mmCIF file of N, CA and C in Angstrom:
data_model
loop_
_atom_site.group_PDB
_atom_site.id
_atom_site.type_symbol
_atom_site.label_atom_id
_atom_site.label_comp_id
_atom_site.label_asym_id
_atom_site.label_seq_id
_atom_site.Cartn_x
_atom_site.Cartn_y
_atom_site.Cartn_z
ATOM 1 N N MET A 28 15.639 2.264 -23.283
ATOM 2 C CA MET A 28 15.391 1.731 -21.921
ATOM 3 C C MET A 28 14.820 2.897 -21.005
ATOM 4 N N GLU A 29 15.286 4.071 -21.243
ATOM 5 C CA GLU A 29 14.858 5.250 -20.334
ATOM 6 C C GLU A 29 13.326 5.422 -20.424
ATOM 7 N N ASP A 30 12.785 5.007 -21.533
ATOM 8 C CA ASP A 30 11.302 5.018 -21.761
ATOM 9 C C ASP A 30 10.566 4.163 -20.715
ATOM 10 N N ILE A 31 11.153 3.039 -20.413
ATOM 11 C CA ILE A 31 10.583 2.117 -19.423
ATOM 12 C C ILE A 31 10.455 2.826 -18.082
ATOM 13 N N PHE A 32 11.612 3.477 -17.651
ATOM 14 C CA PHE A 32 11.547 4.137 -16.388
ATOM 15 C C PHE A 32 10.507 5.358 -16.425
ATOM 16 N N ARG A 33 10.428 5.938 -17.519
ATOM 17 C CA ARG A 33 9.335 7.058 -17.612
ATOM 18 C C ARG A 33 7.985 6.551 -17.498
ATOM 19 N N TYR A 34 7.822 5.376 -18.075
ATOM 20 C CA TYR A 34 6.474 4.699 -17.983
ATOM 21 C C TYR A 34 6.081 4.234 -16.527
ATOM 22 N N PHE A 35 7.165 3.739 -15.914
ATOM 23 C CA PHE A 35 6.845 3.332 -14.431
ATOM 24 C C PHE A 35 6.414 4.613 -13.654
ATOM 25 N N ASN A 36 7.161 5.704 -13.916
ATOM 26 C CA ASN A 36 6.849 6.911 -13.132
ATOM 27 C C ASN A 36 5.470 7.555 -13.524
ATOM 28 N N ILE A 37 5.146 7.545 -14.714
ATOM 29 C CA ILE A 37 3.811 7.979 -15.126
ATOM 30 C C ILE A 37 2.705 7.130 -14.565
ATOM 31 N N ILE A 38 2.799 5.799 -14.665
ATOM 32 C CA ILE A 38 1.749 4.911 -14.144
ATOM 33 C C ILE A 38 1.683 5.120 -12.510
ATOM 34 N N SER A 39 2.827 5.165 -11.945
ATOM 35 C CA SER A 39 2.845 5.416 -10.499
ATOM 36 C C SER A 39 2.146 6.669 -10.056
ATOM 37 N N LYS A 40 2.471 7.829 -10.765
ATOM 38 C CA LYS A 40 1.980 9.087 -10.459
ATOM 39 C C LYS A 40 0.476 9.081 -10.723
ATOM 40 N N HIS A 41 0.132 8.646 -11.791
ATOM 41 C CA HIS A 41 -1.477 8.570 -12.181
ATOM 42 C C HIS A 41 -2.246 7.714 -11.120
ATOM 43 N N SER A 42 -1.598 6.646 -10.827
ATOM 44 C CA SER A 42 -2.176 5.682 -9.810
ATOM 45 C C SER A 42 -2.513 6.411 -8.559
ATOM 46 N N ASN A 43 -1.487 7.182 -8.118
ATOM 47 C CA ASN A 43 -1.619 7.951 -6.824
ATOM 48 C C ASN A 43 -2.604 8.992 -6.976
ATOM 49 N N VAL A 44 -2.683 9.718 -8.050
ATOM 50 C CA VAL A 44 -3.719 10.799 -8.257
ATOM 51 C C VAL A 44 -5.003 10.157 -8.284
ATOM 52 N N PHE A 45 -5.329 9.122 -8.903
ATOM 53 C CA PHE A 45 -6.630 8.396 -8.931
ATOM 54 C C PHE A 45 -7.004 8.052 -7.509
ATOM 55 N N LEU A 46 -6.132 7.384 -6.723
ATOM 56 C CA LEU A 46 -6.500 6.989 -5.367
ATOM 57 C C LEU A 46 -6.574 8.234 -4.477
ATOM 58 N N ASP A 47 -5.798 9.174 -4.655
ATOM 59 C CA ASP A 47 -5.893 10.527 -3.882
ATOM 60 C C ASP A 47 -7.347 11.084 -3.940
ATOM 61 N N ASN A 48 -7.820 10.965 -5.133
ATOM 62 C CA ASN A 48 -9.162 11.625 -5.350
ATOM 63 C C ASN A 48 -10.265 10.766 -4.680
ATOM 64 N N ILE A 49 -10.062 9.475 -4.689
ATOM 65 C CA ILE A 49 -11.074 8.514 -4.070
ATOM 66 C C ILE A 49 -10.986 8.662 -2.587
ATOM 67 N N LEU A 50 -9.834 8.769 -2.115
ATOM 68 C CA LEU A 50 -9.442 8.762 -0.608
ATOM 69 C C LEU A 50 -9.656 10.087 0.077
ATOM 70 N N GLU A 51 -9.632 11.096 -0.667
ATOM 71 C CA GLU A 51 -9.765 12.536 -0.081
ATOM 72 C C GLU A 51 -10.939 12.723 0.866
ATOM 73 N N PRO A 52 -12.077 12.220 0.654
ATOM 74 C CA PRO A 52 -13.220 12.423 1.503
ATOM 75 C C PRO A 52 -12.960 11.813 2.915
ATOM 76 N N PHE A 53 -12.142 10.873 2.911
ATOM 77 C CA PHE A 53 -11.812 10.164 4.150
ATOM 78 C C PHE A 53 -10.628 10.703 5.005
ATOM 79 N N GLU A 54 -10.136 11.830 4.351
ATOM 80 C CA GLU A 54 -8.840 12.566 4.854
ATOM 81 C C GLU A 54 -7.741 11.613 4.768
ATOM 82 N N LEU A 55 -7.657 10.873 3.686
ATOM 83 C CA LEU A 55 -6.533 9.836 3.465
ATOM 84 C C LEU A 55 -6.076 10.156 2.021
ATOM 85 N N CYS A 56 -4.833 9.528 1.747
ATOM 86 C CA CYS A 56 -4.343 9.689 0.355
ATOM 87 C C CYS A 56 -3.632 8.310 0.111
ATOM 88 N N SER A 57 -3.122 8.289 -1.154
ATOM 89 C CA SER A 57 -2.513 7.138 -1.657
ATOM 90 C C SER A 57 -1.385 6.616 -0.807
ATOM 91 N N CYS A 58 -0.667 7.471 -0.069
ATOM 92 C CA CYS A 58 0.477 7.016 0.787
ATOM 93 C C CYS A 58 0.010 6.120 1.906
ATOM 94 N N HIS A 59 -1.291 6.131 2.166
ATOM 95 C CA HIS A 59 -1.866 5.379 3.295
ATOM 96 C C HIS A 59 -2.291 3.936 2.798
ATOM 97 N N ARG A 60 -2.301 3.717 1.499
ATOM 98 C CA ARG A 60 -2.813 2.454 0.866
ATOM 99 C C ARG A 60 -2.206 1.163 1.416
ATOM 100 N N LEU A 61 -1.014 1.056 1.462
ATOM 101 C CA LEU A 61 -0.391 -0.216 1.989
ATOM 102 C C LEU A 61 -0.694 -0.417 3.418
ATOM 103 N N PHE A 62 -0.757 0.644 4.137
ATOM 104 C CA PHE A 62 -0.882 0.453 5.571
ATOM 105 C C PHE A 62 -2.373 0.039 5.819
ATOM 106 N N ILE A 63 -3.301 0.677 4.980
ATOM 107 C CA ILE A 63 -4.795 0.150 5.194
ATOM 108 C C ILE A 63 -4.870 -1.291 4.948
ATOM 109 N N HIS A 64 -4.231 -1.742 3.763
ATOM 110 C CA HIS A 64 -4.295 -3.144 3.344
ATOM 111 C C HIS A 64 -3.611 -3.971 4.330
ATOM 112 N N LYS A 65 -2.429 -3.747 4.842
ATOM 113 C CA LYS A 65 -1.783 -4.609 5.748
ATOM 114 C C LYS A 65 -2.353 -4.804 7.174
ATOM 115 N N ILE A 66 -2.894 -3.589 7.700
ATOM 116 C CA ILE A 66 -3.458 -3.575 8.988
ATOM 117 C C ILE A 66 -4.863 -4.292 8.939
ATOM 118 N N TYR A 67 -5.669 -4.046 7.816
ATOM 119 C CA TYR A 67 -6.904 -4.725 7.715
ATOM 120 C C TYR A 67 -6.705 -6.246 7.560
ATOM 121 N N GLU A 68 -5.758 -6.643 6.683
ATOM 122 C CA GLU A 68 -5.588 -8.053 6.449
ATOM 123 C C GLU A 68 -4.836 -8.847 7.525
ATOM 124 N N ASN A 69 -4.066 -8.062 8.399
ATOM 125 C CA ASN A 69 -3.306 -8.740 9.509
ATOM 126 C C ASN A 69 -3.567 -7.995 10.834
ATOM 127 N N PRO A 70 -4.680 -8.053 11.369
ATOM 128 C CA PRO A 70 -4.913 -7.437 12.677
ATOM 129 C C PRO A 70 -3.908 -7.815 13.644
ATOM 130 N N GLY A 71 -3.357 -6.830 14.388
ATOM 131 C CA GLY A 71 -2.322 -7.086 15.244
ATOM 132 C C GLY A 71 -0.939 -6.978 14.771
ATOM 133 N N ILE A 72 -0.801 -6.824 13.467
ATOM 134 C CA ILE A 72 0.574 -6.634 12.855
ATOM 135 C C ILE A 72 1.379 -5.558 13.638
ATOM 136 N N THR A 73 2.608 -5.800 13.891
ATOM 137 C CA THR A 73 3.440 -4.925 14.603
ATOM 138 C C THR A 73 4.054 -3.766 13.681
ATOM 139 N N ARG A 74 4.373 -2.689 14.316
ATOM 140 C CA ARG A 74 5.008 -1.624 13.616
ATOM 141 C C ARG A 74 6.184 -2.041 12.735
ATOM 142 N N ASP A 75 7.023 -2.917 13.334
ATOM 143 C CA ASP A 75 8.236 -3.312 12.636
ATOM 144 C C ASP A 75 8.012 -4.218 11.469
ATOM 145 N N LYS A 76 6.922 -5.125 11.615
ATOM 146 C CA LYS A 76 6.675 -5.977 10.500
ATOM 147 C C LYS A 76 6.136 -5.112 9.300
ATOM 148 N N ILE A 77 5.151 -4.159 9.578
ATOM 149 C CA ILE A 77 4.658 -3.238 8.633
ATOM 150 C C ILE A 77 5.757 -2.518 7.989
ATOM 151 N N LYS A 78 6.745 -1.991 8.673
ATOM 152 C CA LYS A 78 7.880 -1.259 8.173
ATOM 153 C C LYS A 78 8.611 -1.990 7.139
ATOM 154 N N ASN A 79 8.885 -3.249 7.427
ATOM 155 C CA ASN A 79 9.575 -4.209 6.412
ATOM 156 C C ASN A 79 8.666 -4.472 5.172
ATOM 157 N N ILE A 80 7.378 -4.384 5.257
ATOM 158 C CA ILE A 80 6.554 -4.720 4.114
ATOM 159 C C ILE A 80 6.435 -3.551 3.213
ATOM 160 N N VAL A 81 6.306 -2.303 3.726
ATOM 161 C CA VAL A 81 5.964 -1.120 2.872
ATOM 162 C C VAL A 81 7.173 -0.542 2.273
ATOM 163 N N HIS A 82 8.433 -0.740 2.738
ATOM 164 C CA HIS A 82 9.604 -0.318 2.138
ATOM 165 C C HIS A 82 9.729 1.160 2.093
ATOM 166 N N ILE A 83 9.405 1.829 3.229
ATOM 167 C CA ILE A 83 9.590 3.209 3.265
ATOM 168 C C ILE A 83 10.386 3.517 4.499
ATOM 169 N N HIS A 84 10.857 4.781 4.640
ATOM 170 C CA HIS A 84 11.745 5.057 5.861
ATOM 171 C C HIS A 84 10.945 4.933 7.128
ATOM 172 N N PRO A 85 11.631 4.428 8.203
ATOM 173 C CA PRO A 85 10.933 4.198 9.482
ATOM 174 C C PRO A 85 10.145 5.489 10.048
ATOM 175 N N SER A 86 10.781 6.636 9.887
ATOM 176 C CA SER A 86 10.072 7.838 10.407
ATOM 177 C C SER A 86 8.802 8.134 9.621
ATOM 178 N N ASN A 87 8.768 7.753 8.372
ATOM 179 C CA ASN A 87 7.506 8.007 7.581
ATOM 180 C C ASN A 87 6.510 6.884 7.988
ATOM 181 N N THR A 88 6.984 5.743 8.310
ATOM 182 C CA THR A 88 6.038 4.627 8.731
ATOM 183 C C THR A 88 5.412 5.179 10.114
ATOM 184 N N THR A 89 6.127 5.623 11.015
ATOM 185 C CA THR A 89 5.654 6.058 12.283
ATOM 186 C C THR A 89 4.700 7.244 12.094
ATOM 187 N N ARG A 90 4.934 8.189 11.149
ATOM 188 C CA ARG A 90 4.119 9.298 10.913
ATOM 189 C C ARG A 90 2.815 8.810 10.311
ATOM 190 N N ILE A 91 2.862 7.816 9.446
ATOM 191 C CA ILE A 91 1.605 7.479 8.833
ATOM 192 C C ILE A 91 0.722 6.634 9.822
ATOM 193 N N ILE A 92 1.388 5.810 10.618
ATOM 194 C CA ILE A 92 0.677 5.071 11.742
ATOM 195 C C ILE A 92 0.082 6.043 12.735
ATOM 196 N N ASP A 93 0.757 7.041 13.082
ATOM 197 C CA ASP A 93 0.278 8.016 14.083
ATOM 198 C C ASP A 93 -0.875 8.830 13.445
ATOM 199 N N TYR A 94 -0.932 9.049 12.155
ATOM 200 C CA TYR A 94 -1.934 9.768 11.539
ATOM 201 C C TYR A 94 -3.150 8.917 11.544
ATOM 202 N N LEU A 95 -2.950 7.593 11.035
ATOM 203 C CA LEU A 95 -4.215 6.709 11.068
ATOM 204 C C LEU A 95 -4.716 6.614 12.385
ATOM 205 N N ASP A 96 -3.988 6.532 13.449
ATOM 206 C CA ASP A 96 -4.453 6.523 14.769
ATOM 207 C C ASP A 96 -5.199 7.780 15.142
ATOM 208 N N SER A 97 -4.665 8.950 14.911
ATOM 209 C CA SER A 97 -5.219 10.147 15.316
ATOM 210 C C SER A 97 -6.644 10.384 14.514
ATOM 211 N N LYS A 98 -6.755 9.781 13.326
ATOM 212 C CA LYS A 98 -7.964 9.882 12.598
ATOM 213 C C LYS A 98 -9.093 8.804 12.973
ATOM 214 N N GLY A 99 -8.639 7.933 13.854
ATOM 215 C CA GLY A 99 -9.563 6.779 14.246
ATOM 216 C C GLY A 99 -9.610 5.631 13.372
ATOM 217 N N TYR A 100 -8.647 5.411 12.459
ATOM 218 C CA TYR A 100 -8.641 4.273 11.596
ATOM 219 C C TYR A 100 -8.114 2.993 12.273
ATOM 220 N N ILE A 101 -7.232 3.266 13.108
ATOM 221 C CA ILE A 101 -6.498 2.082 13.745
ATOM 222 C C ILE A 101 -6.413 2.368 15.246
ATOM 223 N N ILE A 102 -6.147 1.178 15.950
ATOM 224 C CA ILE A 102 -5.879 1.253 17.361
ATOM 225 C C ILE A 102 -4.468 0.735 17.566
ATOM 226 N N LYS A 103 -3.627 1.522 18.229
ATOM 227 C CA LYS A 103 -2.241 1.062 18.598
ATOM 228 C C LYS A 103 -2.361 0.368 19.985
ATOM 229 N N GLN A 104 -1.816 -0.730 20.138
ATOM 230 C CA GLN A 104 -1.903 -1.453 21.383
ATOM 231 C C GLN A 104 -0.524 -1.987 21.676
ATOM 232 N N ILE A 105 -0.026 -1.676 22.973
ATOM 233 C CA ILE A 105 1.221 -2.146 23.420
ATOM 234 C C ILE A 105 1.100 -3.670 23.772
ATOM 235 N N ASN A 106 2.030 -4.471 23.375
ATOM 236 C CA ASN A 106 2.000 -5.892 23.590
ATOM 237 C C ASN A 106 2.255 -6.059 25.119
ATOM 238 N N GLU A 107 1.367 -6.946 25.743
ATOM 239 C CA GLU A 107 1.523 -7.019 27.166
ATOM 240 C C GLU A 107 2.811 -7.806 27.571
ATOM 241 N N SER A 108 3.294 -8.723 26.767
ATOM 242 C CA SER A 108 4.507 -9.494 27.288
ATOM 243 C C SER A 108 5.826 -8.689 26.878
ATOM 244 N N ASP A 109 5.775 -7.837 25.907
ATOM 245 C CA ASP A 109 6.895 -7.072 25.446
ATOM 246 C C ASP A 109 6.479 -5.622 25.216
ATOM 247 N N LYS A 110 6.725 -4.765 26.052
ATOM 248 C CA LYS A 110 6.285 -3.352 26.000
ATOM 249 C C LYS A 110 6.785 -2.568 24.780
ATOM 250 N N ARG A 111 7.891 -3.039 24.132
ATOM 251 C CA ARG A 111 8.524 -2.443 23.102
ATOM 252 C C ARG A 111 7.749 -2.621 21.797
ATOM 253 N N ILE A 112 6.866 -3.592 21.842
ATOM 254 C CA ILE A 112 6.176 -4.062 20.577
ATOM 255 C C ILE A 112 4.756 -3.365 20.604
ATOM 256 N N CYS A 113 4.512 -2.649 19.432
ATOM 257 C CA CYS A 113 3.192 -1.943 19.240
ATOM 258 C C CYS A 113 2.491 -2.693 18.194
ATOM 259 N N GLU A 114 1.318 -3.130 18.421
ATOM 260 C CA GLU A 114 0.427 -3.920 17.564
ATOM 261 C C GLU A 114 -0.629 -2.838 17.014
ATOM 262 N N LEU A 115 -0.989 -3.147 15.830
ATOM 263 C CA LEU A 115 -1.863 -2.303 15.166
ATOM 264 C C LEU A 115 -3.154 -3.024 14.684
ATOM 265 N N TYR A 116 -4.333 -2.535 15.044
ATOM 266 C CA TYR A 116 -5.633 -3.072 14.870
ATOM 267 C C TYR A 116 -6.630 -2.219 14.141
ATOM 268 N N PRO A 117 -7.254 -2.733 13.105
ATOM 269 C CA PRO A 117 -8.183 -1.960 12.329
ATOM 270 C C PRO A 117 -9.486 -1.530 13.142
ATOM 271 N N THR A 118 -10.025 -0.360 12.974
ATOM 272 C CA THR A 118 -11.265 0.052 13.558
ATOM 273 C C THR A 118 -12.344 -0.159 12.498
ATOM 274 N N GLU A 119 -13.571 -0.021 12.849
ATOM 275 C CA GLU A 119 -14.741 -0.182 11.887
ATOM 276 C C GLU A 119 -14.546 0.852 10.732
ATOM 277 N N LYS A 120 -13.993 1.991 11.098
ATOM 278 C CA LYS A 120 -13.852 3.049 10.210
ATOM 279 C C LYS A 120 -12.729 2.661 9.134
ATOM 280 N N LEU A 121 -11.686 1.944 9.468
ATOM 281 C CA LEU A 121 -10.739 1.430 8.528
ATOM 282 C C LEU A 121 -11.256 0.373 7.745
ATOM 283 N N LYS A 122 -12.208 -0.433 8.317
ATOM 284 C CA LYS A 122 -12.744 -1.618 7.555
ATOM 285 C C LYS A 122 -13.730 -1.098 6.402
ATOM 286 N N GLU A 123 -14.357 0.012 6.760
ATOM 287 C CA GLU A 123 -15.167 0.679 5.676
ATOM 288 C C GLU A 123 -14.387 1.281 4.520
ATOM 289 N N VAL A 124 -13.275 1.917 4.828
ATOM 290 C CA VAL A 124 -12.515 2.574 3.802
ATOM 291 C C VAL A 124 -11.681 1.487 3.009
ATOM 292 N N TYR A 125 -11.429 0.419 3.654
ATOM 293 C CA TYR A 125 -10.680 -0.726 3.012
ATOM 294 C C TYR A 125 -11.476 -1.155 1.790
ATOM 295 N N HIS A 126 -12.760 -1.392 1.918
ATOM 296 C CA HIS A 126 -13.644 -1.870 0.726
ATOM 297 C C HIS A 126 -13.717 -0.822 -0.246
ATOM 298 N N VAL A 127 -13.742 0.494 0.074
ATOM 299 C CA VAL A 127 -13.653 1.559 -0.912
ATOM 300 C C VAL A 127 -12.362 1.485 -1.748
ATOM 301 N N LEU A 128 -11.319 1.362 -0.986
ATOM 302 C CA LEU A 128 -10.059 1.250 -1.517
ATOM 303 C C LEU A 128 -9.840 0.104 -2.540
ATOM 304 N N VAL A 129 -10.241 -1.044 -2.073
ATOM 305 C CA VAL A 129 -10.116 -2.329 -2.973
ATOM 306 C C VAL A 129 -10.916 -2.046 -4.234
ATOM 307 N N ALA A 130 -12.116 -1.481 -4.135
ATOM 308 C CA ALA A 130 -12.946 -1.289 -5.266
ATOM 309 C C ALA A 130 -12.174 -0.210 -6.182
ATOM 310 N N ALA A 131 -11.614 0.757 -5.620
ATOM 311 C CA ALA A 131 -10.859 1.836 -6.420
ATOM 312 C C ALA A 131 -9.790 1.194 -7.211
ATOM 313 N N GLU A 132 -8.954 0.344 -6.424
ATOM 314 C CA GLU A 132 -7.843 -0.313 -7.127
ATOM 315 C C GLU A 132 -8.203 -1.182 -8.187
ATOM 316 N N GLU A 133 -9.330 -1.991 -8.054
ATOM 317 C CA GLU A 133 -9.763 -2.849 -9.100
ATOM 318 C C GLU A 133 -10.258 -1.955 -10.322
ATOM 319 N N LYS A 134 -10.923 -0.869 -10.091
ATOM 320 C CA LYS A 134 -11.276 0.045 -11.135
ATOM 321 C C LYS A 134 -10.002 0.488 -11.856
ATOM 322 N N TRP A 135 -9.027 0.954 -11.191
ATOM 323 C CA TRP A 135 -7.848 1.600 -11.764
ATOM 324 C C TRP A 135 -7.152 0.446 -12.603
ATOM 325 N N ILE A 136 -6.953 -0.770 -12.021
ATOM 326 C CA ILE A 136 -6.364 -1.788 -12.808
ATOM 327 C C ILE A 136 -7.156 -2.061 -14.206
ATOM 328 N N GLY A 137 -8.431 -2.012 -13.992
ATOM 329 C CA GLY A 137 -9.268 -2.284 -15.194
ATOM 330 C C GLY A 137 -8.981 -1.153 -16.225
ATOM 331 N N ILE A 138 -8.929 0.063 -15.769
ATOM 332 C CA ILE A 138 -8.671 1.224 -16.655
ATOM 333 C C ILE A 138 -7.280 1.052 -17.439
ATOM 334 N N ILE A 139 -6.235 0.777 -16.730
ATOM 335 C CA ILE A 139 -4.989 0.638 -17.370
ATOM 336 C C ILE A 139 -4.664 -0.621 -18.086
ATOM 337 N N THR A 140 -5.498 -1.613 -17.952
ATOM 338 C CA THR A 140 -5.287 -2.926 -18.626
ATOM 339 C C THR A 140 -6.431 -3.205 -19.446
ATOM 340 N N LYS A 141 -7.327 -2.341 -19.769
ATOM 341 C CA LYS A 141 -8.628 -2.727 -20.506
ATOM 342 C C LYS A 141 -8.326 -3.305 -21.834
ATOM 343 N N ASP A 142 -7.344 -2.943 -22.505
ATOM 344 C CA ASP A 142 -7.067 -3.436 -23.858
ATOM 345 C C ASP A 142 -6.102 -4.715 -23.839
ATOM 346 N N LEU A 143 -5.821 -5.347 -22.727
ATOM 347 C CA LEU A 143 -4.914 -6.471 -22.628
ATOM 348 C C LEU A 143 -5.804 -7.738 -22.641
ATOM 349 N N SER A 144 -5.362 -8.675 -23.344
ATOM 350 C CA SER A 144 -6.085 -10.002 -23.278
ATOM 351 C C SER A 144 -5.754 -10.598 -21.872
ATOM 352 N N GLU A 145 -6.549 -11.659 -21.528
ATOM 353 C CA GLU A 145 -6.299 -12.363 -20.258
ATOM 354 C C GLU A 145 -4.880 -12.871 -20.123
ATOM 355 N N GLU A 146 -4.335 -13.450 -21.272
ATOM 356 C CA GLU A 146 -3.052 -13.844 -21.348
ATOM 357 C C GLU A 146 -1.926 -12.823 -21.116
ATOM 358 N N ASP A 147 -2.182 -11.610 -21.819
ATOM 359 C CA ASP A 147 -1.256 -10.465 -21.688
ATOM 360 C C ASP A 147 -1.363 -10.012 -20.163
ATOM 361 N N LEU A 148 -2.544 -9.913 -19.651
ATOM 362 C CA LEU A 148 -2.728 -9.480 -18.291
ATOM 363 C C LEU A 148 -1.869 -10.289 -17.276
ATOM 364 N N ASN A 149 -1.973 -11.688 -17.449
ATOM 365 C CA ASN A 149 -1.149 -12.546 -16.573
ATOM 366 C C ASN A 149 0.159 -12.397 -16.843
ATOM 367 N N LYS A 150 0.716 -12.259 -18.069
ATOM 368 C CA LYS A 150 2.115 -12.031 -18.196
ATOM 369 C C LYS A 150 2.593 -10.725 -17.622
ATOM 370 N N TYR A 151 1.728 -9.611 -17.812
ATOM 371 C CA TYR A 151 2.125 -8.316 -17.324
ATOM 372 C C TYR A 151 2.256 -8.449 -15.701
ATOM 373 N N ARG A 152 1.347 -9.113 -15.130
ATOM 374 C CA ARG A 152 1.360 -9.238 -13.721
ATOM 375 C C ARG A 152 2.696 -10.040 -13.325
ATOM 376 N N GLU A 153 2.945 -11.097 -13.985
ATOM 377 C CA GLU A 153 4.208 -11.855 -13.637
ATOM 378 C C GLU A 153 5.427 -11.021 -13.875
ATOM 379 N N LEU A 154 5.482 -10.198 -14.813
ATOM 380 C CA LEU A 154 6.632 -9.353 -15.108
ATOM 381 C C LEU A 154 6.762 -8.298 -14.055
ATOM 382 N N LEU A 155 5.629 -7.620 -13.607
ATOM 383 C CA LEU A 155 5.700 -6.661 -12.611
ATOM 384 C C LEU A 155 6.128 -7.272 -11.260
ATOM 385 N N GLU A 156 5.640 -8.485 -10.951
ATOM 386 C CA GLU A 156 6.120 -9.236 -9.708
ATOM 387 C C GLU A 156 7.624 -9.357 -9.772
ATOM 388 N N LEU A 157 8.048 -9.955 -10.936
ATOM 389 C CA LEU A 157 9.544 -10.187 -11.082
ATOM 390 C C LEU A 157 10.271 -8.810 -10.914
ATOM 391 N N SER A 158 9.917 -7.823 -11.580
ATOM 392 C CA SER A 158 10.661 -6.567 -11.427
ATOM 393 C C SER A 158 10.625 -6.066 -9.952
ATOM 394 N N THR A 159 9.525 -6.181 -9.318
ATOM 395 C CA THR A 159 9.454 -5.779 -7.926
ATOM 396 C C THR A 159 10.307 -6.646 -7.040
ATOM 397 N N LYS A 160 10.338 -7.852 -7.301
ATOM 398 C CA LYS A 160 11.222 -8.807 -6.462
ATOM 399 C C LYS A 160 12.677 -8.364 -6.710
ATOM 400 N N LEU A 161 13.106 -8.072 -7.914
ATOM 401 C CA LEU A 161 14.487 -7.730 -8.259
ATOM 402 C C LEU A 161 14.825 -6.332 -7.724
ATOM 403 N N SER A 162 13.817 -5.420 -7.640
ATOM 404 C CA SER A 162 14.167 -4.123 -7.106
ATOM 405 C C SER A 162 14.372 -4.187 -5.547
ATOM 406 N N ILE A 163 13.545 -5.100 -4.930
ATOM 407 C CA ILE A 163 13.685 -5.250 -3.441
ATOM 408 C C ILE A 163 14.958 -5.965 -3.109
ATOM 409 N N GLU A 164 15.303 -6.945 -3.879
ATOM 410 C CA GLU A 164 16.572 -7.554 -3.634
ATOM 411 C C GLU A 164 17.777 -6.681 -3.844
ATOM 412 N N TYR A 165 17.773 -5.722 -4.850
ATOM 413 C CA TYR A 165 18.826 -4.848 -5.079
ATOM 414 C C TYR A 165 18.910 -3.833 -3.999
ATOM 415 N N ILE A 166 17.848 -3.199 -3.720
ATOM 416 C CA ILE A 166 17.841 -2.010 -2.729
ATOM 417 C C ILE A 166 18.068 -2.631 -1.225
ATOM 418 N N HIS A 167 17.305 -3.596 -0.970
ATOM 419 C CA HIS A 167 17.219 -4.174 0.493
ATOM 420 C C HIS A 167 18.058 -5.379 0.693
ATOM 421 N N GLY A 168 18.550 -5.969 -0.348
ATOM 422 C CA GLY A 168 19.417 -7.193 -0.195
ATOM 423 C C GLY A 168 18.581 -8.365 0.352
ATOM 424 N N GLN A 169 17.328 -8.368 0.047
ATOM 425 C CA GLN A 169 16.421 -9.488 0.448
ATOM 426 C C GLN A 169 16.146 -10.519 -0.615
#
């Protein structure tokens, strides 16, 4: 069983290295990946909602959001009706990098699944989704 854990770690590390190389020219790295996706796909998403989606420590969430803002990838906007709520909007710069990121992710998935049949790929995806769901339930009680 310990081999499975090792495989998770290796794939995760190599996925991050692959994305880091693609995102480096944009002064971004793999740790920004989920934020790019969620802000692009959900303009106006709040800091709290994104924190619950990415499953990282709130201080790291704030640090990444501030970084994306400082580099011109997002616009932080205070909600008019509730000043405690910070909404996040993509800029054109983020929209451009989003498409580069999606293409890189598709390429990486193709690399690590190239020898899988369509049936195996679907089963692999299902099992990963189930494992992710179970890990979230265990750690976050959701």
